[in-house]
CSV table of C-alpha atoms and ligand atoms in Angstrom, one decimal:
chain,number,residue,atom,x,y,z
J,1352,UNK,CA,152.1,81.1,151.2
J,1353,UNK,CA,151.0,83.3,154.1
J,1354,UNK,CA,148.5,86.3,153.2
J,1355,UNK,CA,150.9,88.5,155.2
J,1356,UNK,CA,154.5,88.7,156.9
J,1357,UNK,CA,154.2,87.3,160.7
J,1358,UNK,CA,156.9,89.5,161.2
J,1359,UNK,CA,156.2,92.9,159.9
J,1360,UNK,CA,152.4,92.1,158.4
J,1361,UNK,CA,153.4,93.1,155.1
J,1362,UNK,CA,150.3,92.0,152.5
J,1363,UNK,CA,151.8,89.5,150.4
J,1364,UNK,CA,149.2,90.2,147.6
J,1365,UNK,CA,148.9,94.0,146.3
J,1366,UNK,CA,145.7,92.8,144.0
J,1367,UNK,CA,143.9,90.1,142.5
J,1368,UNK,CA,145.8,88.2,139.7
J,1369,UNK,CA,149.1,90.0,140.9
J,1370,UNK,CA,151.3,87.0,140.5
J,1371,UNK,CA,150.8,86.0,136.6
J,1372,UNK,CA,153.0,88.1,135.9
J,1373,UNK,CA,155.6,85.5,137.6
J,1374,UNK,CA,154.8,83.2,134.9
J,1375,UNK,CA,156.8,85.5,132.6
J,1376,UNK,CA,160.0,85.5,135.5
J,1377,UNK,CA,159.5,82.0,135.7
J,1378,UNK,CA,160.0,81.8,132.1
J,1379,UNK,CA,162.6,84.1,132.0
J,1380,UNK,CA,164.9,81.8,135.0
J,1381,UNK,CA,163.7,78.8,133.0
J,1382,UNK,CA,165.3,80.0,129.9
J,1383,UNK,CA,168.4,80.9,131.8
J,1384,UNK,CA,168.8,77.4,132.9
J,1385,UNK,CA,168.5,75.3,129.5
J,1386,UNK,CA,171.1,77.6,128.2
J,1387,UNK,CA,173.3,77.4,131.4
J,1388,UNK,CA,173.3,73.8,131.3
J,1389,UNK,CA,173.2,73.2,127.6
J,1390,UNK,CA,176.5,75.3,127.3
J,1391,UNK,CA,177.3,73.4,130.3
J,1392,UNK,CA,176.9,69.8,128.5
J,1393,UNK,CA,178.3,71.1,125.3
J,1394,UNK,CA,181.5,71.7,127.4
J,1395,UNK,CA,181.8,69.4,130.0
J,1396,UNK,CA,180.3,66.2,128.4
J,1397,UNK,CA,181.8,67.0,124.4
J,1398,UNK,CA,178.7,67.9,122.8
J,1399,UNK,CA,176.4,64.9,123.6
J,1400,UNK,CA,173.4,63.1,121.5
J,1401,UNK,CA,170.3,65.2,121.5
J,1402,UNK,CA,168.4,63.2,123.5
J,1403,UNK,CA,171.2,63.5,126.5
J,1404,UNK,CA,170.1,67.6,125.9
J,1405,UNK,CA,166.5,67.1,125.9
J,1406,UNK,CA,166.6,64.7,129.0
J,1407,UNK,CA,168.8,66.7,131.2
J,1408,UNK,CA,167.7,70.1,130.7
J,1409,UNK,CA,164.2,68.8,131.2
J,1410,UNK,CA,164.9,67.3,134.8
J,1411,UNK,CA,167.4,70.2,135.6
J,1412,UNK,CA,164.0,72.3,135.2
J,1413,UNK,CA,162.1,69.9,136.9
J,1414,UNK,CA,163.7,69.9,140.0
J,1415,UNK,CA,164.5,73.3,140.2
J,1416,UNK,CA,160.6,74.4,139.6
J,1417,UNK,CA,159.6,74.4,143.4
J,1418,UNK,CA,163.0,77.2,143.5
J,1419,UNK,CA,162.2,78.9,140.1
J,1420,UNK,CA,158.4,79.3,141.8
J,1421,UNK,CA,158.9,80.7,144.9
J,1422,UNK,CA,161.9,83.5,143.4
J,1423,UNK,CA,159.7,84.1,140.7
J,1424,UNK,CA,157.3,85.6,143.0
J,1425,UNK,CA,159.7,87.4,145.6
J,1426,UNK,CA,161.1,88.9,141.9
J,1427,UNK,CA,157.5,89.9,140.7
J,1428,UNK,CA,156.8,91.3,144.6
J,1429,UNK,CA,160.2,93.3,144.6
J,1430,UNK,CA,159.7,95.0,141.1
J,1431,UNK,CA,156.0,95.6,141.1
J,1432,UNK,CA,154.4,95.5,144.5
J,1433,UNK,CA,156.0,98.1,145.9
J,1434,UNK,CA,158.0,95.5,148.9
J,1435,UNK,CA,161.1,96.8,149.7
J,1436,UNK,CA,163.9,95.1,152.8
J,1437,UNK,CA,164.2,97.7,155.6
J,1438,UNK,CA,167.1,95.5,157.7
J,1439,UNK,CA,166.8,95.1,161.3
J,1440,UNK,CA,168.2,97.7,163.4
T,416,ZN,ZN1,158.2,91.0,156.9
């Protein structure tokens, strides 16, 4: 992650430790996906074993961690550090 926007040098930081906070986002959009897809496989695949639950909702978060990461922190940078999108002109 760059310290600062090559673009418009915006500090990507505001202080030390900002970004634990994204833990608890991160939790929050991990949450969100179990339910998702375990309405999804109660739906679409008829209520499966358990294990079928456990193992896809495991590698649905898995794969989706490098995503869940990265918004996690835009989220936490848009709420709390004071970042807001000025469009180009
Ligand atoms: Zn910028």
């Amino acid at each position: 992650m760059y310290e600062a926007c090559p673009d418009c040098g915006q500090h990507y930081e505001p202080e030390v430790g900002f970004y634990w906070g994204a833990m608890y986002v991160s939790y929050g959009f991990s949450v969100g996906i179990v339910v998702l897809v375990g309405v999804l496989l109660y739906y679409l695949a008829h209520d499966p074993p358990v294990w079928v639950y456990v193992s896809t909702v495991a590698a649905a978060v898995l794969l989706l961690t490098p995503l869940l990461f990265r918004y996690a922190r835009a989220v936490m940078l848009y709420f709390f550090g004071g970042v807001h999108y000025k469009p180009p002109r």
